[in-house]
Coordinates of C-alpha atoms in Angstrom, one line a residue:
X5 CA 0.4 -25.1 11.3
X6 CA -0.5 -22.6 13.3
X7 CA -3.2 -19.4 13.4
X8 CA -0.9 -16.8 10.8
X9 CA -0.4 -19.9 8.6
X10 CA -2.2 -18.0 5.4
X11 CA -1.9 -21.4 3.4
X12 CA -3.5 -23.4 5.6
X13 CA -6.6 -23.5 2.8
X14 CA -3.6 -24.1 0.1
X15 CA -2.2 -27.4 2.5
X16 CA -5.9 -28.7 2.8
X17 CA -6.3 -28.4 -0.8
X18 CA -3.2 -30.6 -1.5
X19 CA -3.8 -33.1 1.1
X20 CA -7.5 -33.4 -0.8
X21 CA -6.4 -34.3 -4.0
X22 CA -4.1 -37.0 -2.6
X23 CA -6.4 -38.5 -0.8
X24 CA -7.0 -41.2 -2.9
X25 CA -3.0 -41.8 -2.9
X26 CA -1.9 -44.9 -1.4
X27 CA 1.8 -43.4 -1.6
X28 CA 0.9 -40.2 -0.1
X29 CA 3.2 -38.2 2.1
X30 CA 2.7 -35.8 4.3
X31 CA 5.3 -34.0 6.5
X32 CA 4.4 -32.1 9.9
X33 CA 7.2 -29.8 10.8
X34 CA 8.6 -28.2 13.8
X35 CA 6.8 -29.4 16.4
X36 CA 6.7 -30.6 20.0
X37 CA 5.8 -34.7 19.6
X38 CA 3.9 -36.2 22.6
X39 CA 4.4 -39.7 21.4
X40 CA 2.7 -42.1 24.0
X41 CA 5.5 -44.7 22.9
X42 CA 7.1 -45.5 26.0
X43 CA 10.5 -45.8 24.0
X44 CA 10.1 -42.4 22.5
X45 CA 8.8 -40.2 25.0
X46 CA 8.7 -36.4 23.9
X47 CA 10.5 -35.3 20.3
X48 CA 11.0 -31.9 18.8
X49 CA 10.8 -32.4 15.4
X50 CA 9.2 -33.7 12.6
X51 CA 6.8 -36.6 11.6
X52 CA 5.8 -37.7 8.1
X53 CA 3.0 -39.9 7.1
X54 CA 3.0 -42.2 4.2
X55 CA -0.3 -43.7 3.3
X56 CA -2.5 -44.1 6.2
X57 CA 0.8 -45.3 8.4
X58 CA 3.7 -43.2 10.8
X59 CA 6.7 -43.5 8.4
X60 CA 9.2 -41.6 10.8
X61 CA 9.5 -39.4 13.6
X62 CA 12.5 -37.3 14.0
X63 CA 14.4 -34.2 13.8
X64 CA 14.9 -32.5 10.3
X65 CA 13.1 -35.2 8.3
X66 CA 13.2 -35.2 4.4
X67 CA 10.7 -36.4 2.1
X68 CA 10.1 -35.9 -1.7
X69 CA 7.2 -34.9 -2.8
X70 CA 5.3 -35.1 0.8
X71 CA 3.0 -32.1 1.4
X72 CA 4.3 -30.4 4.4
X73 CA 2.6 -28.5 6.8
X74 CA 4.0 -26.2 9.4
X75 CA 3.5 -27.8 12.9
X76 CA 5.6 -25.2 14.7
X77 CA 4.0 -23.7 17.8
X78 CA 2.1 -26.8 18.1
X79 CA 1.6 -29.9 20.1
X80 CA 1.5 -33.7 18.0
X81 CA -0.6 -35.9 20.0
X82 CA -2.0 -39.6 19.1
X83 CA -5.5 -39.1 18.4
X84 CA -7.6 -39.5 22.1
X85 CA -9.6 -43.2 22.3
X86 CA -13.1 -43.2 24.0
X87 CA -13.6 -46.8 25.6
X88 CA -17.4 -47.0 25.6
X89 CA -20.4 -44.2 24.1
X90 CA -24.0 -45.3 23.5
X91 CA -23.8 -42.9 20.6
X92 CA -27.1 -43.4 19.2
X93 CA -28.4 -40.6 22.4
X94 CA -26.5 -38.2 21.2
X95 CA -29.8 -36.0 20.3
X96 CA -31.1 -36.3 23.9
X97 CA -27.5 -34.2 24.9
X98 CA -27.9 -33.2 28.8
X99 CA -31.9 -33.5 28.8
X100 CA -31.2 -35.0 32.7
X101 CA -28.1 -33.1 33.8
X102 CA -29.0 -33.8 37.4
X103 CA -29.7 -37.9 36.7
X104 CA -28.6 -38.9 40.0
X105 CA -29.1 -42.7 39.9
X106 CA -28.9 -45.6 37.5
X107 CA -32.4 -46.2 38.0
X108 CA -33.9 -43.1 36.7
X109 CA -31.4 -43.1 33.6
X110 CA -32.5 -47.0 32.6
X111 CA -36.2 -46.0 33.5
X112 CA -35.9 -42.6 31.1
X113 CA -33.7 -43.5 28.5
X114 CA -34.0 -47.1 28.4
X115 CA -37.5 -48.2 28.7
X116 CA -38.9 -44.9 27.2
X117 CA -36.7 -42.8 24.6
X118 CA -35.0 -45.8 23.3
X119 CA -38.3 -47.6 22.8
X120 CA -39.1 -45.1 19.7
X121 CA -36.3 -44.9 18.0
X122 CA -36.5 -45.6 14.0
X123 CA -33.1 -46.7 12.2
X124 CA -32.8 -43.0 11.1
X125 CA -32.8 -41.8 14.7
X126 CA -29.9 -44.1 15.4
X127 CA -28.3 -42.8 12.2
X128 CA -28.8 -39.2 13.4
X129 CA -27.4 -39.7 17.2
X130 CA -24.5 -41.8 16.3
X131 CA -23.2 -39.3 13.4
X132 CA -23.6 -36.7 15.6
X133 CA -21.3 -38.3 18.6
X134 CA -18.7 -39.5 16.2
X135 CA -18.6 -35.7 14.5
X136 CA -18.0 -34.5 18.1
X137 CA -15.2 -37.1 19.3
X138 CA -13.3 -36.2 16.1
X139 CA -13.9 -31.9 17.2
X140 CA -12.9 -32.8 20.5
X141 CA -9.7 -34.9 19.7
X142 CA -11.5 -38.5 20.0
X143 CA -10.0 -40.1 16.7
X144 CA -11.4 -43.8 17.9
X145 CA -14.7 -44.4 19.4
X146 CA -16.1 -47.2 20.5
X147 CA -20.1 -46.9 20.6
X148 CA -21.6 -49.7 22.7
X149 CA -25.2 -49.6 20.8
X150 CA -27.7 -51.0 22.4
X151 CA -30.4 -50.4 20.8
X152 CA -30.3 -52.8 17.9
X153 CA -33.8 -53.1 17.6
X154 CA -33.7 -54.5 14.1
X155 CA -31.8 -55.2 11.4
X156 CA -31.7 -52.0 10.2
X157 CA -30.9 -50.1 13.6
X158 CA -27.4 -51.7 13.6
X159 CA -26.9 -51.0 10.1
X160 CA -27.5 -47.6 10.1
X161 CA -25.6 -46.7 13.7
X162 CA -22.5 -48.2 11.8
X163 CA -23.2 -46.5 8.7
X164 CA -23.1 -43.8 10.5
X165 CA -19.6 -44.4 11.9
X166 CA -18.1 -45.1 8.2
X167 CA -19.8 -41.9 6.3
X168 CA -18.2 -40.0 9.7
X169 CA -14.5 -41.1 8.8
X170 CA -13.8 -42.0 12.6
X171 CA -12.1 -45.3 13.6
X172 CA -15.5 -46.7 14.5
X173 CA -15.9 -50.2 17.3
X174 CA -19.6 -50.8 16.2
X175 CA -20.3 -52.8 19.7
X176 CA -23.9 -54.5 19.3
X177 CA -26.3 -55.3 22.0
X178 CA -29.6 -56.1 21.8
X179 CA -32.3 -53.5 23.6
X180 CA -33.0 -53.4 27.5
X181 CA -37.3 -53.4 27.2
X182 CA -39.6 -52.8 24.4
X183 CA -40.3 -54.5 21.1
X184 CA -37.4 -55.8 19.2
X185 CA -36.9 -58.5 16.3
X186 CA -34.7 -60.2 18.6
X187 CA -32.2 -60.7 15.7
X188 CA -29.0 -60.4 17.8
X189 CA -26.4 -61.9 18.2
X190 CA -27.8 -64.9 15.6
X191 CA -27.4 -60.9 12.9
X192 CA -23.7 -60.3 13.9
X193 CA -22.5 -62.9 11.2
X194 CA -24.5 -61.4 8.5
X195 CA -23.0 -57.7 10.0
X196 CA -19.7 -59.4 10.6
X197 CA -19.6 -60.3 6.3
X198 CA -21.7 -57.2 5.1
X199 CA -18.9 -54.5 7.3
X200 CA -16.1 -56.1 8.7
X201 CA -14.8 -58.2 6.0
X202 CA -11.6 -56.9 5.8
X203 CA -8.6 -56.4 8.9
X204 CA -7.5 -53.6 7.3
X205 CA -10.7 -50.7 7.4
X206 CA -11.4 -47.9 9.9
X207 CA -14.2 -49.8 11.4
X208 CA -14.1 -52.9 13.6
X209 CA -17.3 -55.4 15.7
X210 CA -17.7 -56.3 19.2
X211 CA -20.7 -58.0 20.7
X212 CA -21.7 -55.7 23.1
X213 CA -23.3 -57.4 27.0
X214 CA -24.5 -56.7 30.2
X215 CA -23.0 -57.7 33.3
X216 CA -25.9 -59.6 35.1
X217 CA -29.4 -60.3 34.3
X218 CA -30.4 -58.1 37.1
X219 CA -31.8 -55.1 34.7
X220 CA -32.9 -56.5 31.4
X221 CA -32.8 -60.8 31.7
X222 CA -30.1 -63.4 31.1
X223 CA -30.6 -63.3 27.5
X224 CA -28.2 -59.8 27.9
X225 CA -26.0 -60.9 30.1
X226 CA -22.6 -62.3 29.6
X227 CA -21.5 -65.7 30.2
X228 CA -20.4 -69.0 28.0
X229 CA -23.0 -68.9 24.8
X230 CA -22.5 -65.4 24.3
X231 CA -18.4 -65.7 24.6
X232 CA -18.7 -68.8 22.6
X233 CA -20.7 -66.6 20.2
X234 CA -17.7 -64.0 20.0
X235 CA -15.2 -66.9 19.6
X236 CA -17.3 -68.0 17.0
X237 CA -16.3 -64.5 15.0
X238 CA -13.5 -64.0 16.5
X239 CA -14.8 -60.8 18.0
X240 CA -13.8 -59.2 21.6
X241 CA -16.7 -58.3 24.1
X242 CA -17.2 -55.0 26.1
X243 CA -19.6 -56.1 29.1
X244 CA -21.5 -53.2 30.6
X245 CA -23.2 -51.9 34.2
X246 CA -20.3 -54.4 36.2
X247 CA -21.2 -53.3 39.1
X248 CA -20.9 -54.2 43.1
X249 CA -21.5 -57.5 44.6
X250 CA -23.7 -59.1 42.1
X251 CA -20.8 -58.0 38.8
X252 CA -18.2 -59.5 41.6
X253 CA -19.9 -63.1 41.6
X254 CA -20.1 -63.4 38.2
X255 CA -16.8 -62.2 37.7
X256 CA -16.1 -65.3 39.3
X257 CA -17.7 -67.1 37.6
X258 CA -16.3 -66.0 34.2
X259 CA -13.1 -66.7 35.5
X260 CA -14.0 -70.2 36.7
X261 CA -15.3 -70.9 33.3
X262 CA -11.9 -69.3 31.2
X263 CA -14.0 -66.5 29.9
X264 CA -11.9 -63.1 31.2
X265 CA -9.5 -62.4 28.9
X266 CA -7.5 -59.3 27.3
X267 CA -10.0 -59.7 24.5
X268 CA -13.6 -59.2 27.4
X269 CA -13.3 -55.5 28.4
X270 CA -15.2 -54.7 32.0
X271 CA -16.7 -51.5 32.2
X272 CA -17.4 -49.1 35.3
X273 CA -16.3 -52.0 37.4
X274 CA -17.4 -50.4 40.2
X275 CA -17.5 -51.5 43.8
X276 CA -16.0 -54.8 42.3
X277 CA -14.6 -57.5 45.3
X278 CA -11.0 -57.9 45.9
X279 CA -11.4 -61.2 44.7
X280 CA -12.9 -60.5 41.5
X281 CA -10.4 -57.5 41.1
X282 CA -7.7 -60.5 41.7
X283 CA -9.5 -63.0 38.6
X284 CA -9.2 -60.4 36.4
X285 CA -5.8 -59.1 36.9
X286 CA -4.5 -62.5 36.8
X287 CA -6.7 -62.8 32.8
X288 CA -5.4 -60.1 31.6
X289 CA -8.8 -58.6 31.3
X290 CA -8.9 -54.7 30.3
X291 CA -11.3 -51.9 31.9
X292 CA -13.2 -49.0 30.6
X293 CA -13.4 -46.7 33.2
X294 CA -16.0 -43.9 33.0
X295 CA -15.5 -41.4 35.7
X296 CA -18.1 -38.5 35.3
X297 CA -20.5 -41.2 35.2
X298 CA -19.5 -42.9 38.2
X299 CA -19.0 -40.1 40.3
X300 CA -21.5 -37.7 38.7
X301 CA -24.2 -40.3 38.9
X302 CA -23.4 -42.1 42.0
X303 CA -22.7 -45.7 40.1
X304 CA -22.5 -48.1 43.0
X305 CA -19.9 -46.3 44.9
X306 CA -19.4 -43.4 42.7
X307 CA -15.7 -44.2 42.6
X308 CA -13.9 -44.7 39.4
X309 CA -11.8 -47.7 40.3
X310 CA -8.4 -46.6 39.0
X311 CA -6.2 -47.7 42.2
X312 CA -8.4 -51.4 42.1
X313 CA -7.3 -51.6 38.2
X314 CA -3.4 -50.5 39.0
X315 CA -3.4 -52.1 42.1
X316 CA -3.6 -55.6 39.7
X317 CA -1.6 -54.8 37.0
X318 CA -4.3 -53.4 34.7
X319 CA -4.5 -50.1 33.2
X320 CA -7.7 -48.9 32.3
X321 CA -9.2 -47.0 29.3
X322 CA -11.2 -43.8 29.7
X323 CA -15.2 -43.5 28.1
X324 CA -17.5 -40.9 28.5
X325 CA -20.9 -43.4 29.2
X326 CA -24.1 -41.5 28.4
X327 CA -24.4 -37.8 26.8
X328 CA -27.7 -37.6 28.0
X329 CA -26.2 -36.4 31.5
X330 CA -22.2 -36.3 30.6
X331 CA -19.6 -33.5 29.3
X332 CA -18.6 -35.6 25.8
X333 CA -15.1 -35.2 25.7
X334 CA -11.7 -37.0 27.0
X335 CA -10.1 -33.7 28.4
X336 CA -13.2 -34.0 30.9
X337 CA -12.4 -37.6 31.4
X338 CA -8.8 -36.8 32.3
X339 CA -9.2 -34.4 34.6
X340 CA -11.9 -35.6 37.0
X341 CA -10.2 -39.1 37.0
X342 CA -6.9 -36.9 38.3
X343 CA -8.6 -34.5 40.8
X344 CA -10.5 -37.6 41.9
X345 CA -7.8 -40.2 42.5
X346 CA -5.6 -37.4 44.0
X347 CA -7.7 -36.5 46.1
X348 CA -9.0 -40.2 47.8
X349 CA -5.3 -40.4 47.8
X350 CA -4.0 -37.3 49.7
X351 CA -7.2 -38.0 51.7
X352 CA -6.6 -41.9 52.8
X353 CA -2.7 -40.4 54.0
X354 CA -4.1 -37.2 55.9
X355 CA -3.4 -37.1 59.3
X356 CA -1.6 -40.8 59.4
X357 CA 2.2 -40.3 57.8
X358 CA 1.3 -42.6 55.3
X359 CA 3.1 -42.6 51.8
X360 CA 0.6 -41.1 48.9
X361 CA 0.3 -43.3 45.6
X362 CA -0.4 -40.1 43.1
X363 CA -1.5 -40.8 39.3
X364 CA 0.1 -38.2 37.2
X365 CA -1.2 -36.4 34.2
X366 CA 0.8 -38.8 31.9
X367 CA -0.7 -41.4 33.6
X368 CA -4.5 -39.9 32.6
X369 CA -3.1 -39.3 28.7
X370 CA -1.8 -42.6 29.0
X371 CA -5.4 -43.9 29.9
X372 CA -7.2 -41.6 27.4
X373 CA -4.8 -42.9 24.5
X374 CA -2.7 -46.2 24.1
X375 CA -4.3 -48.2 26.8
X376 CA -7.7 -46.8 25.3
X377 CA -6.7 -48.6 22.1
X378 CA -6.0 -51.6 23.5
X379 CA -8.4 -52.1 25.8
X380 CA -10.8 -51.4 22.3
X381 CA -8.4 -54.5 20.4
X382 CA -6.5 -52.3 19.2
X383 CA -3.2 -51.6 20.7
X384 CA -1.2 -52.3 17.7
X385 CA -3.2 -50.0 15.3
X386 CA -3.5 -46.4 17.2
X387 CA -3.3 -44.7 21.0
X388 CA 0.6 -43.5 20.6
X389 CA 2.4 -42.1 17.7
X390 CA 4.1 -45.2 17.0
X391 CA 6.4 -45.8 13.3
X392 CA 4.0 -48.7 11.6
X393 CA 1.0 -47.8 13.6
X394 CA -2.1 -45.4 11.5
X395 CA -1.7 -41.9 11.5
X396 CA -4.3 -41.1 14.0
X397 CA -3.3 -37.7 15.7
X398 CA -3.9 -34.2 16.6
X399 CA -2.3 -31.1 16.0
X400 CA -2.9 -29.1 19.1
X401 CA -2.1 -25.0 19.5
X402 CA 0.4 -24.7 22.0
X403 CA 0.4 -21.0 22.1
X404 CA -3.0 -20.0 22.0
X405 CA -4.2 -18.0 25.2
X406 CA -5.1 -20.8 27.3
X407 CA -2.2 -22.5 26.7
X408 CA 1.2 -20.3 26.1
X409 CA 3.6 -20.2 27.1
X410 CA 4.4 -24.4 26.5
X411 CA 6.4 -25.2 29.6
X412 CA 5.2 -29.3 30.0
X413 CA 3.6 -30.7 26.7
X414 CA 1.9 -33.6 28.7
X415 CA 0.5 -30.9 31.2
X416 CA -0.5 -28.6 28.2
X417 CA -2.5 -31.4 26.6
X418 CA -4.7 -32.7 29.9
X419 CA -4.5 -29.8 32.3
X420 CA -4.8 -26.3 29.2
X421 CA -6.5 -28.0 26.5
X422 CA -9.7 -28.6 24.6
X423 CA -11.3 -28.7 21.5
X424 CA -10.6 -25.4 20.9
X425 CA -7.2 -25.4 20.3
X426 CA -7.0 -28.7 18.2
X427 CA -6.0 -27.4 14.9
X428 CA -6.7 -30.4 12.7
X429 CA -7.1 -34.2 13.2
X430 CA -5.9 -37.3 11.2
X431 CA -7.5 -40.0 11.1
X432 CA -6.4 -42.9 9.3
X433 CA -3.8 -40.4 7.4
X434 CA -6.9 -38.4 5.8
X435 CA -7.2 -35.1 7.4
X436 CA -11.3 -34.9 9.6
X437 CA -10.4 -31.6 11.3
X438 CA -8.9 -28.7 9.7
X439 CA -8.1 -25.1 11.1
X440 CA -10.3 -25.8 13.5
X441 CA -13.0 -26.6 11.9
X442 CA -14.6 -30.6 11.8
X443 CA -14.8 -31.4 7.6
X444 CA -17.5 -32.5 5.4
X445 CA -19.9 -30.8 8.0
X446 CA -23.1 -29.3 6.6
X447 CA -23.5 -27.9 9.8
X448 CA -27.2 -26.5 9.6
X449 CA -28.4 -29.4 7.1
X450 CA -27.5 -31.5 10.5
X451 CA -29.2 -29.5 12.8
X452 CA -32.3 -29.3 11.5
X453 CA -31.6 -33.9 11.6
X454 CA -30.2 -33.9 14.8
X455 CA -33.7 -31.5 16.0
X456 CA -35.9 -32.8 14.0
X457 CA -34.6 -36.1 15.1
X458 CA -35.1 -35.2 19.3
X459 CA -38.8 -33.9 18.9
X460 CA -39.7 -36.9 17.0
X461 CA -38.1 -39.2 19.8
X462 CA -39.8 -36.5 22.5
X463 CA -43.0 -36.4 21.0
X464 CA -43.8 -39.8 20.1
X465 CA -45.5 -41.8 22.8
X466 CA -43.9 -45.0 24.7
X467 CA -46.1 -48.0 24.6

C-alpha cells in the first residue's frame, strides 16, 4: 500500500466486509518487515494475517481468498506499546507546558481539575487519548486511570478504550484528592466480571497504585494488602511515582514481603538506590520509563533510569505519562531516551579514556514494542511480528519525503518517522487507521465534545 495505490479505498472496503469473519485472511506483500522477533530480525517479503493473528511471515507467500494489500515501499512493524498514560487528562493537553516540578502538576491537575470531572469527561478524555495513540502507531495503551471517583467514572474510562478498538489496559486507582465514593479497590471485582471476563479480548485489567503515602495517604500506597487484592483477582499491578529515597525504602520493603515480581511494574524508577535496583532485578520486576516526563518536568534526578535498569537485567518499557505537559507519541520518547542516554555515556567517559556503553536505535524500538508488551503483561500477545501473536502492526511509508531513501529500517522508524508516515494501523487484525486517517471518527463531533468537556473542567469551581 502506498500513496499511489488507487485501490486503497477498494481494499479497505474488502477488509470491512470481512471484518466479522474469524477466518478472514489479509496478505500484506512486498514490504520491509521489522519483526522485533530476535529469531526473525528484518525480512523482505510478505505477512499473512488469519483472523486476529499472524499466520506466516516470509517471501512470496500465497493465500487463497486473502485480501491482498500492496505494501511495497513500506516498513511493516509491530504496533508500539505505551506502558503508562493518564488518558483522562487528554482534553487538558499542553495546558501547562512549562510545569517544572511534580508539585505544580499535582496541585493544578490532581487537586484541581480532576475533582470536577464527570463520567462523561472521563470518557471523552480517554477516548481522545486512545484515538491519538492509534494515529501515532500505538496499538496497546495502558491507561493509568487514577481519577476513579465513582463506579461510573471507571466504567466510562473502560468503555472509551473499548469503543476505539485499541488494545487497552485499564489500570484503576482511586483519586488523590477531593470527594469520591471510596469504592476502590473493592469495585475491581465487579469491573473484572463485567468487562474483563474473557482472557482473549482486547481489554485487560490491572490495579494501579502509588509507591508511597507521601502524596495521597496510605490508602493508595502499594503494600501487602493491595498486592493481595491483585493476586486474588489474578491481575497485575502498576505502581506510579516511584522516586528517590522514600520509594527505594518501599521497594526493599516489598522485596521483604515477597510482593515484587514480573506482574509488578514500577513507573519512572528515578533516583532509586543501588539496593532497590538489585531487588528489582533479582525479582524480575518490570519497569516503565517516562523519558520526557522525567527530563522535562524534572522528576527526582530528572534522568531516565535506563542505565540502572539495564545494569540489573531489566529491559524497560516506555510511556507517555501526562499530556497536560508532554508529547503524545512514542517516537518522541524513543528519540529523547536515545539522546539522553548516549549523551550521558559520552559525558561520563569524556577525558577519561573510559569505555562507552551506548544504547542503539534497536534498543529503544525494542523498549517501545516487545519490552513494552512484556511490561504490560502482554508479552505473549503482542509486541513483535511473530507467528501466533495477535496482528497488531503498522504500515509505515518509507518513500515519503522525510523517509526516502530507505537505508536502515530501524533507523528510519526511530529517527525518521512520525504519525504522518503511518499509512495503516491494524489491531487484532482489524484496520484502525487507513490511508493516513484514523477510522470511524467524526472529527467535528469529537472536537465539539472535547472543547465542551475542557470548558466544563476549566470553568467549574473546585470545592
